[in-house]
Coordinates of N, CA and C in Angstrom, one line a residue:
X1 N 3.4 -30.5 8.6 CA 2.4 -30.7 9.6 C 1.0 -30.3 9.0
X2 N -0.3 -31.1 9.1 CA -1.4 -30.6 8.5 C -1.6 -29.3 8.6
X3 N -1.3 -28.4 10.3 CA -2.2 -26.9 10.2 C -1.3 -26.5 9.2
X4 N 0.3 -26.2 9.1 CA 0.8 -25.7 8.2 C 0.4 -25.9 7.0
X5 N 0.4 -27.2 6.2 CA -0.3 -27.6 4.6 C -1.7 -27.0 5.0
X6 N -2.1 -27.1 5.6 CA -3.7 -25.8 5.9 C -3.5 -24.8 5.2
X7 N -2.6 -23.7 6.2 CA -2.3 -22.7 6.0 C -1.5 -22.4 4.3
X8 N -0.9 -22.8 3.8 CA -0.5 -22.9 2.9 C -1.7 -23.0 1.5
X9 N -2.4 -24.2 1.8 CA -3.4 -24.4 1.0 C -4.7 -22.7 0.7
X10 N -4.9 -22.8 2.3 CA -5.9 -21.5 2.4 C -5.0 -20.1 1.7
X11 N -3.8 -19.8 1.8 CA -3.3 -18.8 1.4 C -3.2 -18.7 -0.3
X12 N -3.1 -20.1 -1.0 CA -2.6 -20.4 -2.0 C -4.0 -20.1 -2.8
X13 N -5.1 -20.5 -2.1 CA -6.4 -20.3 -2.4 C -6.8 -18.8 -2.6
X14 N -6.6 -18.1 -1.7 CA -7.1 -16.6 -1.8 C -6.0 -16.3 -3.1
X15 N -4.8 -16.2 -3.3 CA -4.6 -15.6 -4.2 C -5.0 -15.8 -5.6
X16 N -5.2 -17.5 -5.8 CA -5.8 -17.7 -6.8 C -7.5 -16.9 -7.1
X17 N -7.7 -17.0 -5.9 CA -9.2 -15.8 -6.2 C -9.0 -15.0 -6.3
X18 N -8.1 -14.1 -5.8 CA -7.9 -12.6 -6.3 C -7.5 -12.1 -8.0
X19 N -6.7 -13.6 -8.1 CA -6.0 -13.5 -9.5 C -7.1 -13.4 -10.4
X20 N -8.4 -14.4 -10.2 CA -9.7 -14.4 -11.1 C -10.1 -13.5 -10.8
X21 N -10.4 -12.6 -9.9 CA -11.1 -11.3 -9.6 C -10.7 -10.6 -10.6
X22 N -9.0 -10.3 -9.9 CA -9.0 -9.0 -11.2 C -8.9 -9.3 -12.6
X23 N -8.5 -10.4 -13.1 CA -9.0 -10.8 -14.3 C -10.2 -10.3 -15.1
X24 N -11.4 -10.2 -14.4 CA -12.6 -10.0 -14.8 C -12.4 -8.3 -15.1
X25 N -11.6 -7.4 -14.2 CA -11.7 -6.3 -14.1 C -11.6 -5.3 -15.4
X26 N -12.4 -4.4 -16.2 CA -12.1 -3.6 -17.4 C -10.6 -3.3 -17.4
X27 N -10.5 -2.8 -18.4 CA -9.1 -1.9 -18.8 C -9.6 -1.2 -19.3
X28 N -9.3 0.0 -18.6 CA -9.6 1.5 -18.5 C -8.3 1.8 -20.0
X29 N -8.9 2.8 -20.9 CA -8.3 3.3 -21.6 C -7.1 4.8 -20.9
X30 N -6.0 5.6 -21.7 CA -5.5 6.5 -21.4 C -4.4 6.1 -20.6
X31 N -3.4 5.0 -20.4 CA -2.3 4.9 -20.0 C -2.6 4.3 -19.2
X32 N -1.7 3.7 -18.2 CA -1.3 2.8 -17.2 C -2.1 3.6 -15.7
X33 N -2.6 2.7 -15.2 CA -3.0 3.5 -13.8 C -1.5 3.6 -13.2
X34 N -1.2 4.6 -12.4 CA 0.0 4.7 -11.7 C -0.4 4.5 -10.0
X35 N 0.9 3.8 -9.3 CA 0.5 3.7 -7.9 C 1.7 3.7 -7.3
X36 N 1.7 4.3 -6.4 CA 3.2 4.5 -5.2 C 3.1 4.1 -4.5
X37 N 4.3 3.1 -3.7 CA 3.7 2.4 -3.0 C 5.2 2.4 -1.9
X38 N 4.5 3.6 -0.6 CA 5.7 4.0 0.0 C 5.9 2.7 1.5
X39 N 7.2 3.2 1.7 CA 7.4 2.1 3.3 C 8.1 2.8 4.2
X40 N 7.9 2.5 5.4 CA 8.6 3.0 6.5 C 9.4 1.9 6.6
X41 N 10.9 2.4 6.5 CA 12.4 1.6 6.5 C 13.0 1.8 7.5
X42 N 12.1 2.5 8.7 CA 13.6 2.5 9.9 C 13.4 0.8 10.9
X43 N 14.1 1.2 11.6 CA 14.5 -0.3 12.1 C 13.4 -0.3 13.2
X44 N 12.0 0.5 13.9 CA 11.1 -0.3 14.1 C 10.1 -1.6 13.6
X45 N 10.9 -1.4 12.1 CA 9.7 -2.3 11.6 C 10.6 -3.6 10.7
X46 N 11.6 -3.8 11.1 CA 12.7 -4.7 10.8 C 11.9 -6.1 11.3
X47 N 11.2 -6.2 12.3 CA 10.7 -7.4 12.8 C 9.5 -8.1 11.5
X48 N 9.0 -7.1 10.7 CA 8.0 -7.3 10.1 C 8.7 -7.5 8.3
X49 N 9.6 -6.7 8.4 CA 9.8 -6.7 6.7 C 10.2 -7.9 5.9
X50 N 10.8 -8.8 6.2 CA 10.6 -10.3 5.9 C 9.1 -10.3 5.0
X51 N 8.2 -10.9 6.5 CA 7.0 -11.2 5.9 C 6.5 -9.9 4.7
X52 N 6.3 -8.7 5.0 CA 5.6 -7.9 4.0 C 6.2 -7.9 2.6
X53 N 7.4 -8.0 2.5 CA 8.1 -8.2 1.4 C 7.5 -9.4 0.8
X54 N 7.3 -10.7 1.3 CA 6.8 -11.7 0.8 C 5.3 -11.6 0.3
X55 N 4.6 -10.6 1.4 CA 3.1 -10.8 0.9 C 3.1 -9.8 -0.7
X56 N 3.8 -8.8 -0.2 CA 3.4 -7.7 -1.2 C 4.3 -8.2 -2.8
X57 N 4.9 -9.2 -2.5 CA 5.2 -9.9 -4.1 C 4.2 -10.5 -4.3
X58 N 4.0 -11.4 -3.3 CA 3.0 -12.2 -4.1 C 2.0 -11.7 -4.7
X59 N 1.3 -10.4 -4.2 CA 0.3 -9.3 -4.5 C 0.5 -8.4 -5.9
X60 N 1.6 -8.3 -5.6 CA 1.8 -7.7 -7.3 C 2.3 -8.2 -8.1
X61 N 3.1 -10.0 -8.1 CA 2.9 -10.9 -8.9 C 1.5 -10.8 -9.5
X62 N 0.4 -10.8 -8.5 CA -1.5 -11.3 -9.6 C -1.5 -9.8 -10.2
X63 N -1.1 -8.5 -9.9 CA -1.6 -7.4 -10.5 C -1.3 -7.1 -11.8
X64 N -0.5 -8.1 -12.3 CA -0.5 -8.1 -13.7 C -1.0 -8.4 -14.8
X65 N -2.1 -9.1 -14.3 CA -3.2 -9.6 -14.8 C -4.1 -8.6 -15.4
X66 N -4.2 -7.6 -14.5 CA -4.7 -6.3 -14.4 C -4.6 -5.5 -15.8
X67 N -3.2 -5.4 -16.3 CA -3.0 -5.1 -17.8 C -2.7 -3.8 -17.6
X68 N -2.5 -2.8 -16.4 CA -3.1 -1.7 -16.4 C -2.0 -1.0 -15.6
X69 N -0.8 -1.4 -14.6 CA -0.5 -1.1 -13.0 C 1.2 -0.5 -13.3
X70 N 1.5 0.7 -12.7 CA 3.2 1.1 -12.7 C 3.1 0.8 -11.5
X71 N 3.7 0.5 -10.9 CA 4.1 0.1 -9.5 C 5.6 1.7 -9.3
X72 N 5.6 2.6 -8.2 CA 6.7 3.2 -8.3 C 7.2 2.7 -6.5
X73 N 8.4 2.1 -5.9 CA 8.5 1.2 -4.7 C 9.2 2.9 -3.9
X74 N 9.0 3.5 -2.7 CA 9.7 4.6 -3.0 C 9.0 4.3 -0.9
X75 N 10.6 4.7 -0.2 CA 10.8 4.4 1.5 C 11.7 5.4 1.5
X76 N 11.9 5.5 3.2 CA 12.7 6.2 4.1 C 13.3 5.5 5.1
X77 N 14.9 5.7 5.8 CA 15.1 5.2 6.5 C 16.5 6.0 6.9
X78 N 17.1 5.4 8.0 CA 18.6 5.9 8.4 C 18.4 7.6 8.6
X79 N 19.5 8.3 8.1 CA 19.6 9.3 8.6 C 19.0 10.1 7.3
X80 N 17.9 10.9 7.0 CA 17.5 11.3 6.1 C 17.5 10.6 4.8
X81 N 17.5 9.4 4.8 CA 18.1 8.8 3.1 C 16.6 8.3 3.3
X82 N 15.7 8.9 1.6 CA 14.8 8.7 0.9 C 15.2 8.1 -0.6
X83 N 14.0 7.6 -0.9 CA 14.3 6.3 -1.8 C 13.1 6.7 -3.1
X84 N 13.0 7.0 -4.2 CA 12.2 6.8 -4.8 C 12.1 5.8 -6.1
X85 N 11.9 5.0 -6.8 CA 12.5 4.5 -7.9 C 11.6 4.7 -9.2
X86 N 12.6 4.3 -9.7 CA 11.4 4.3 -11.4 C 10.1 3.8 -11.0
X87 N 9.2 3.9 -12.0 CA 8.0 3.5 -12.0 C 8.3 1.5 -13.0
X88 N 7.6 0.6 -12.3 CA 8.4 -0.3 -12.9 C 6.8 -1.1 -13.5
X89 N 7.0 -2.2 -14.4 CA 5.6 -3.3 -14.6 C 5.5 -4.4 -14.8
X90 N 6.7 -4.6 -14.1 CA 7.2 -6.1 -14.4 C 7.3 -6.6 -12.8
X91 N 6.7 -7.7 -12.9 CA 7.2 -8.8 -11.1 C 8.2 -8.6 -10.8
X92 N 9.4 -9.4 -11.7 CA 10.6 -9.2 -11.4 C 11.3 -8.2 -10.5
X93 N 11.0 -6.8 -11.2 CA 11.8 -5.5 -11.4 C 11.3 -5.1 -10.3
X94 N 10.0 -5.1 -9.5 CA 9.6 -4.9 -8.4 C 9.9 -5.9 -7.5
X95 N 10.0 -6.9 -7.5 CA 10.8 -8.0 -6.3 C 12.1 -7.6 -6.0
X96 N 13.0 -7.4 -7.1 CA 14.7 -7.0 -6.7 C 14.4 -5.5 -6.0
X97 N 13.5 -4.8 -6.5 CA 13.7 -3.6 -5.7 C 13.7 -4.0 -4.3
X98 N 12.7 -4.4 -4.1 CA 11.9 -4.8 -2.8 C 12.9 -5.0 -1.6
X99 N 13.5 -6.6 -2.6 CA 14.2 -7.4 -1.7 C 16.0 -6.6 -1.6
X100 N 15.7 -5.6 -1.8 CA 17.3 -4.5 -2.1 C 17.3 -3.6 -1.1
X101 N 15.6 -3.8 -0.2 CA 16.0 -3.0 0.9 C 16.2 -3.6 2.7
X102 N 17.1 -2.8 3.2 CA 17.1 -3.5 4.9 C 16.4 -2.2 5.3
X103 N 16.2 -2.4 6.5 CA 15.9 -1.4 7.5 C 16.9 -0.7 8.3
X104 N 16.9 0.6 8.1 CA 18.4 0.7 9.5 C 16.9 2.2 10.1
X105 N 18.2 2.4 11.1 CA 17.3 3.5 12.4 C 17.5 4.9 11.8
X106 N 16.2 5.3 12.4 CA 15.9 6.8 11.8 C 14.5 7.5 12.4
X107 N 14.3 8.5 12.0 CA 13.2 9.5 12.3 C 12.2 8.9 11.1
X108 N 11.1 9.6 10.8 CA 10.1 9.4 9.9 C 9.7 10.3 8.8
X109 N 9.7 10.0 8.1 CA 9.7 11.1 6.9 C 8.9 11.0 6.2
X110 N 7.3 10.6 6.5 CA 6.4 11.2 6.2 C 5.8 12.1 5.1
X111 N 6.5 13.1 5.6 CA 6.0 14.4 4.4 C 6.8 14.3 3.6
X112 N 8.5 13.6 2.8 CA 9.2 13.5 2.1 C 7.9 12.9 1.1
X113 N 7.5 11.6 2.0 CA 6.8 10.9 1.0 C 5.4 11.2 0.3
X114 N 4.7 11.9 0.9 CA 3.8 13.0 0.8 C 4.3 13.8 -0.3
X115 N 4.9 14.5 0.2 CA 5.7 16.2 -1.1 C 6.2 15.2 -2.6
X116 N 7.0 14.0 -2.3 CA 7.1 13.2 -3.6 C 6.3 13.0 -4.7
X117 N 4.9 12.6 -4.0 CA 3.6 12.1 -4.3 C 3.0 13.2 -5.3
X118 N 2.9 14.7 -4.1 CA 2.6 15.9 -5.1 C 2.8 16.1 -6.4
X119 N 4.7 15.9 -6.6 CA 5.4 16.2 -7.4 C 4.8 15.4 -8.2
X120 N 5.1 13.9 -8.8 CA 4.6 12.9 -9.0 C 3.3 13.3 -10.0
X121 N 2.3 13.5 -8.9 CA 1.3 13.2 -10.1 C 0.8 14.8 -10.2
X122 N 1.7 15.5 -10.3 CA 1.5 17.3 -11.1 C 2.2 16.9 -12.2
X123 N 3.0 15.5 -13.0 CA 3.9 15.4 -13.5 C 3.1 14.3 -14.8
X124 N 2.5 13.2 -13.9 CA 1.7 12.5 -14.3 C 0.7 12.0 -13.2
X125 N -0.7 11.5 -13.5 CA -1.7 11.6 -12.3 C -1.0 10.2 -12.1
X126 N -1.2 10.5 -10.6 CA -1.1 9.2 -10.0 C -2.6 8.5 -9.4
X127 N -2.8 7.6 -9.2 CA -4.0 6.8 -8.9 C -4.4 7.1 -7.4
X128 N -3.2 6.3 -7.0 CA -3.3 6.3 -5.1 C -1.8 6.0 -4.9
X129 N -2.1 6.1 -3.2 CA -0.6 6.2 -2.8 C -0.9 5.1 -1.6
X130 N 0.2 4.1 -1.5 CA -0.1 3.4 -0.5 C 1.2 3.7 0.7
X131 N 1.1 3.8 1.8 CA 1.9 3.8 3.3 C 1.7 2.9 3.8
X132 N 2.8 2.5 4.6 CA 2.9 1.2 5.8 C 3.8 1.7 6.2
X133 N 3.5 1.7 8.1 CA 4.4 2.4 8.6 C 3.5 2.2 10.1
X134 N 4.4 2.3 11.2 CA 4.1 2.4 12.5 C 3.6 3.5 13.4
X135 N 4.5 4.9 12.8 CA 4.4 5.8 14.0 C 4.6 7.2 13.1
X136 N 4.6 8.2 13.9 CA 4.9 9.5 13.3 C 5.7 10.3 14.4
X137 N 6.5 11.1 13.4 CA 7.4 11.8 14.4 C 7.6 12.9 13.8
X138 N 7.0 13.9 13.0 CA 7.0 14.9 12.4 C 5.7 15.7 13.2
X139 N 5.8 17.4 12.5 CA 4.5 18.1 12.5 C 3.7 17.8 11.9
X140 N 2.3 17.4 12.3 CA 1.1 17.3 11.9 C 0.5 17.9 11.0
X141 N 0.7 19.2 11.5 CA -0.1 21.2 10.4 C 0.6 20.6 9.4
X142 N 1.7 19.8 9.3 CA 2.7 20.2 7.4 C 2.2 18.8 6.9
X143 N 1.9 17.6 7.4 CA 1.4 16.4 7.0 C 0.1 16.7 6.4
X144 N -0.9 17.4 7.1 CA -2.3 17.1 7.0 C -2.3 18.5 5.7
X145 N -1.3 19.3 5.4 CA -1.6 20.5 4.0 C -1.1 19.6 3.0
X146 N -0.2 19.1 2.9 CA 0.1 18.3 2.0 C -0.6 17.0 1.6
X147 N -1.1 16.2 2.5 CA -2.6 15.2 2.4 C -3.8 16.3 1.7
X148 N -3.6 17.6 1.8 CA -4.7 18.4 1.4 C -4.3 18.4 0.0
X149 N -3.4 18.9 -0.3 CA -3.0 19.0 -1.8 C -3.6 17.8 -2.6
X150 N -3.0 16.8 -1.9 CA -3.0 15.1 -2.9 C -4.1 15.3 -2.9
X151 N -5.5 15.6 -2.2 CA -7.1 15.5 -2.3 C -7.3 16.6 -3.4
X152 N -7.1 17.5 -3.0 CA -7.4 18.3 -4.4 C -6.8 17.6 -5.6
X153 N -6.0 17.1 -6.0 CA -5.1 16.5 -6.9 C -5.8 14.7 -7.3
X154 N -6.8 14.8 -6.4 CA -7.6 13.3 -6.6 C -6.5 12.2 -6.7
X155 N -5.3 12.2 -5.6 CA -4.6 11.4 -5.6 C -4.7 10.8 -3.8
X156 N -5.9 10.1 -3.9 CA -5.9 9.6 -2.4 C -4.5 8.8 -2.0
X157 N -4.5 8.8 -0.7 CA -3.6 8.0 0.5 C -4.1 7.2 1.0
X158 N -3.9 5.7 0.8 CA -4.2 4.6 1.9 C -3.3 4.6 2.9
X159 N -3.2 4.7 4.6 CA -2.6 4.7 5.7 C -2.7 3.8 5.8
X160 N -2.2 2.1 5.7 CA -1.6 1.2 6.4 C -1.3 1.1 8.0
X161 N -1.6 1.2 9.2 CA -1.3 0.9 10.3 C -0.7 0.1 10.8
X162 N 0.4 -0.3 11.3 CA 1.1 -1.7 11.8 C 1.1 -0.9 12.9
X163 N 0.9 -1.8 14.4 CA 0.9 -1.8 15.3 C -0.6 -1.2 16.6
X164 N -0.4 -0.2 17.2 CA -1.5 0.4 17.8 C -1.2 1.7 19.0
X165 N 0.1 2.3 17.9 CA 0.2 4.0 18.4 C -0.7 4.5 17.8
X166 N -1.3 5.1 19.1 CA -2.4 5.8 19.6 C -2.1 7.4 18.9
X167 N -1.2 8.2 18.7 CA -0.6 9.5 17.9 C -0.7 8.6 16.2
X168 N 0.3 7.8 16.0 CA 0.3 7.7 14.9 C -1.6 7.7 14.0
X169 N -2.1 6.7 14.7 CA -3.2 6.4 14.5 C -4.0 7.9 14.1
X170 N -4.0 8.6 14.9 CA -4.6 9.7 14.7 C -4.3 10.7 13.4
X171 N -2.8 10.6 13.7 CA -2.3 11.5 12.0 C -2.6 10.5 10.7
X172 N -2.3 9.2 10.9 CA -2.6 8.8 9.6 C -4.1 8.6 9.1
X173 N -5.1 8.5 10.0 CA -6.3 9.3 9.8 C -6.9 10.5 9.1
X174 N -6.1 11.5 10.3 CA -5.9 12.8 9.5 C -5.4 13.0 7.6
X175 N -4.8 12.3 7.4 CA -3.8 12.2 6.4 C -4.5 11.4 5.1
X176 N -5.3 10.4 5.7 CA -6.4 9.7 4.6 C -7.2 10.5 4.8
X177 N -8.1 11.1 5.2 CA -8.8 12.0 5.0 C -8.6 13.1 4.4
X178 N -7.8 13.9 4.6 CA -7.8 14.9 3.5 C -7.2 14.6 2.2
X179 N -6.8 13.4 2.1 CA -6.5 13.2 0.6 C -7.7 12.3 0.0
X180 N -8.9 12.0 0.5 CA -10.1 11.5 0.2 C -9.5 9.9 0.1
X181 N -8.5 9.3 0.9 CA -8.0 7.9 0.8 C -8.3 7.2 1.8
X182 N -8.3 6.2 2.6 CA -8.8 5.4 3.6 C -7.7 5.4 4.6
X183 N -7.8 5.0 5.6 CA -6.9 4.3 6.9 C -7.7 2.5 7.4
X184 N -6.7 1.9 7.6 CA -6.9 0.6 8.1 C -5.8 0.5 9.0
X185 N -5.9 -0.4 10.2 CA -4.6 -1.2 10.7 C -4.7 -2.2 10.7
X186 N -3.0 -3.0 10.8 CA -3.4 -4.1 10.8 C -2.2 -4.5 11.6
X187 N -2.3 -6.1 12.0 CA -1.6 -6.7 12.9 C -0.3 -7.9 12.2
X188 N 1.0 -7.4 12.8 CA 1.7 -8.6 12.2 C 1.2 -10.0 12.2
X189 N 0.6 -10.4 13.3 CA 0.1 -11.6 13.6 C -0.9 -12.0 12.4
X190 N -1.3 -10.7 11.4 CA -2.5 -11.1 10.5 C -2.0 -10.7 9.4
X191 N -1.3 -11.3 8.6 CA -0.7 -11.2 7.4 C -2.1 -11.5 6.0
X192 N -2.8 -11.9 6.5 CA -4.5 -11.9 5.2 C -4.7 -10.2 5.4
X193 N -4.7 -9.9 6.6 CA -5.4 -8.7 6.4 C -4.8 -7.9 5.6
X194 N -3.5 -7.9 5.8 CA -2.7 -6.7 4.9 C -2.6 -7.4 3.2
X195 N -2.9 -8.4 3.3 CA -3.2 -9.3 1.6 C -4.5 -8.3 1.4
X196 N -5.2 -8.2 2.4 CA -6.1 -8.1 1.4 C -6.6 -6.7 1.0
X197 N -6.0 -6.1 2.1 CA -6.0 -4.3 2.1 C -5.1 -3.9 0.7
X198 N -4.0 -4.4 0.6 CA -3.4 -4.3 -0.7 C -3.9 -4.9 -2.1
X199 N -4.6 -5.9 -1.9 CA -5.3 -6.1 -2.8 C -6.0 -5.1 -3.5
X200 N -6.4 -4.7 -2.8 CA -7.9 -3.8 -2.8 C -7.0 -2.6 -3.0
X201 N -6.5 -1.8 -2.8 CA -5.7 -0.8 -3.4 C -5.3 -0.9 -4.9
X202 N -4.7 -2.2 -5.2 CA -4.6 -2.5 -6.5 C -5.8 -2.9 -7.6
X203 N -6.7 -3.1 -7.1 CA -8.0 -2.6 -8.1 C -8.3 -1.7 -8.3
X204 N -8.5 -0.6 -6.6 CA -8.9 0.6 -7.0 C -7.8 1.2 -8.0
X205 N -6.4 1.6 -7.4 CA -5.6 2.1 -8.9 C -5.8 1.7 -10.4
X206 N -6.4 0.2 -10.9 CA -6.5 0.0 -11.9 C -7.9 -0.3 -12.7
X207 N -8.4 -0.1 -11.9 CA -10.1 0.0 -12.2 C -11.2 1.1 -11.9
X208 N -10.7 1.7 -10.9 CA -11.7 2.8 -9.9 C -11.9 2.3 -8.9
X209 N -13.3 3.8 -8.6 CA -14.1 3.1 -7.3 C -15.2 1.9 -7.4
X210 N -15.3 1.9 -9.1 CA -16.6 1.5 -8.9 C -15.9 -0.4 -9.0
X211 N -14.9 -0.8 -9.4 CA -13.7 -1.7 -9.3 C -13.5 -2.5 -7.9
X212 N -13.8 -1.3 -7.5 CA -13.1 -1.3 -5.7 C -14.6 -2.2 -5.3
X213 N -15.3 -1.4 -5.1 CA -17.1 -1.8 -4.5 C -17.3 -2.8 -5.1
X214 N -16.7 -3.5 -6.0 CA -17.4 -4.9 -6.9 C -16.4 -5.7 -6.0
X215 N -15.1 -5.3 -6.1 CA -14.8 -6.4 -5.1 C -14.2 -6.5 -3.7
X216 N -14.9 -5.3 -3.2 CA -15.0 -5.2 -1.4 C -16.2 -6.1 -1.6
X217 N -17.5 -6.0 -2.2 CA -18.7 -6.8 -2.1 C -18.4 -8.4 -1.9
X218 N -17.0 -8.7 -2.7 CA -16.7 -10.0 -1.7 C -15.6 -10.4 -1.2
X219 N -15.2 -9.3 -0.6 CA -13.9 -9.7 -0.1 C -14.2 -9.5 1.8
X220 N -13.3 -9.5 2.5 CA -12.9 -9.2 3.9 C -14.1 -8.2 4.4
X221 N -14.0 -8.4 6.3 CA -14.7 -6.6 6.7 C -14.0 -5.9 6.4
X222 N -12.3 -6.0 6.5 CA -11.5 -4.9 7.0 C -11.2 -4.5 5.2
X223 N -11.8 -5.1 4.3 CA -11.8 -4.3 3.1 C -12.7 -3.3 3.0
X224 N -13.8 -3.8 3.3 CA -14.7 -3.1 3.3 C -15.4 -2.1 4.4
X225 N -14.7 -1.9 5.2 CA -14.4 -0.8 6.3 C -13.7 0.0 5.0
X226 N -12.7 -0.4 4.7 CA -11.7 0.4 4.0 C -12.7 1.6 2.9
X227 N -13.1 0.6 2.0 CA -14.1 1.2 1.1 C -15.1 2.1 1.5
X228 N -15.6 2.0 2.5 CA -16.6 2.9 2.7 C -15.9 4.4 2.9
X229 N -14.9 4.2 3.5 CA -14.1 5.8 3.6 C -14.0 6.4 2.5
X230 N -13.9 5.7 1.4 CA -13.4 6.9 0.0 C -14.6 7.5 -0.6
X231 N -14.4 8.5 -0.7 CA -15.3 9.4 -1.5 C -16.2 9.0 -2.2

């Protein structure tokens, strides 16, 4: 149908521009930028993991271009079962992760993936830490010391938002903020947005801020909402 070949066309388009973006981007000397890139696995968000699995390959399919990116894929789900994996740099090896996970029901574990992060880059620095996720079901006081830690540790948090809880909203705020990282939401219905919020995470981990500002200056608002938050 034409809107579909539209849509296809228009999608097929942005990534090719992002792929030339970060092409242009330096390579920073002193090892690989590192980036974690956590998920909320319980089965609220089973309706959506199809699609994000698909965007966020395609996403870090172009990040290789970059020369620069560990990808480490690391969720929660079911009855306390946390997930962390190697740090990987290859497409491939990040797609089979990806596509190796389902969603089953559970609480939220949050600060698992937080306290990981700590560990992590007291070990080796990590860049940034990305979340997607809907809601929060933990204490707040132990979320927002541990988002404190990552800030002293210059290891920001991007909060991902899916949906429009009004609590969650608030703590994952809380939670970019004291790790000096951003908050965005976004909507299933808007699968560019979250293209492009991840985008933009993956420059900043392999370029900086100043990486970031060169290409929020031509990307999306909701990039550049994003951008203005970090430090």
């Amino acid at each position: 149908m034409p809107d579909k070949e539209l849509r296809t066309k228009s999608d097929k388009q942005a990534i090719d521009q992002f792929i030339n973006e970060v092409r242009t981007l330096p390579r920073h000397g002193g090892g690989q930028g590192r980036l974690i890139f956590a998920l909320d696995a319980t089965a609220s968000r089973e309706a959506t993991w199809d699609q994000a699995c698909h965007l966020q390959s395609e996403l870090f399919m172009a990040t290789r271009d970059l020369g620069g990116l560990a990808i480490q894929l690391c969720y929660y789900r079911g009855f306390g079962q946390f997930k962390a994996t190697k740090f990987v740099t290859e497409t491939g090896q990040l797609l089979d992760l990806m596509n190796g996970v389902s969603c089953l029901g559970g609480r939220t574990q949050i600060s698992r993936v937080l306290g990981h992060a700590v560990k992590e880059t007291r070990t080796e620095a990590v860049k940034a830490v990305v979340f997607i996720g809907d809601c929060c079901e933990e204490p707040v006081d132990e979320l927002c010391h541990t988002a404190g830690e990552l800030g002293m540790l210059r290891t920001p948090v991007f909060m991902f938002h899916e949906g429009a809880d009004a609590h969650a909203r608030a703590v994952f705020q809380q939670v970019s903020k004291l790790s000096g990282g951003a908050y965005a939401p976004f909507d299933r219905n808007s699968p560019q947005v979250l293209k492009d919020l991840l985008a933009a995470v993956a420059v900043y981990a392999s370029g900086g801020a100043k990486a970031l500002q060169d290409f929020s200056s031509r990307s999306s608002p909701e990039v550049k909402r994003l951008t203005k938050q970090i430090r």
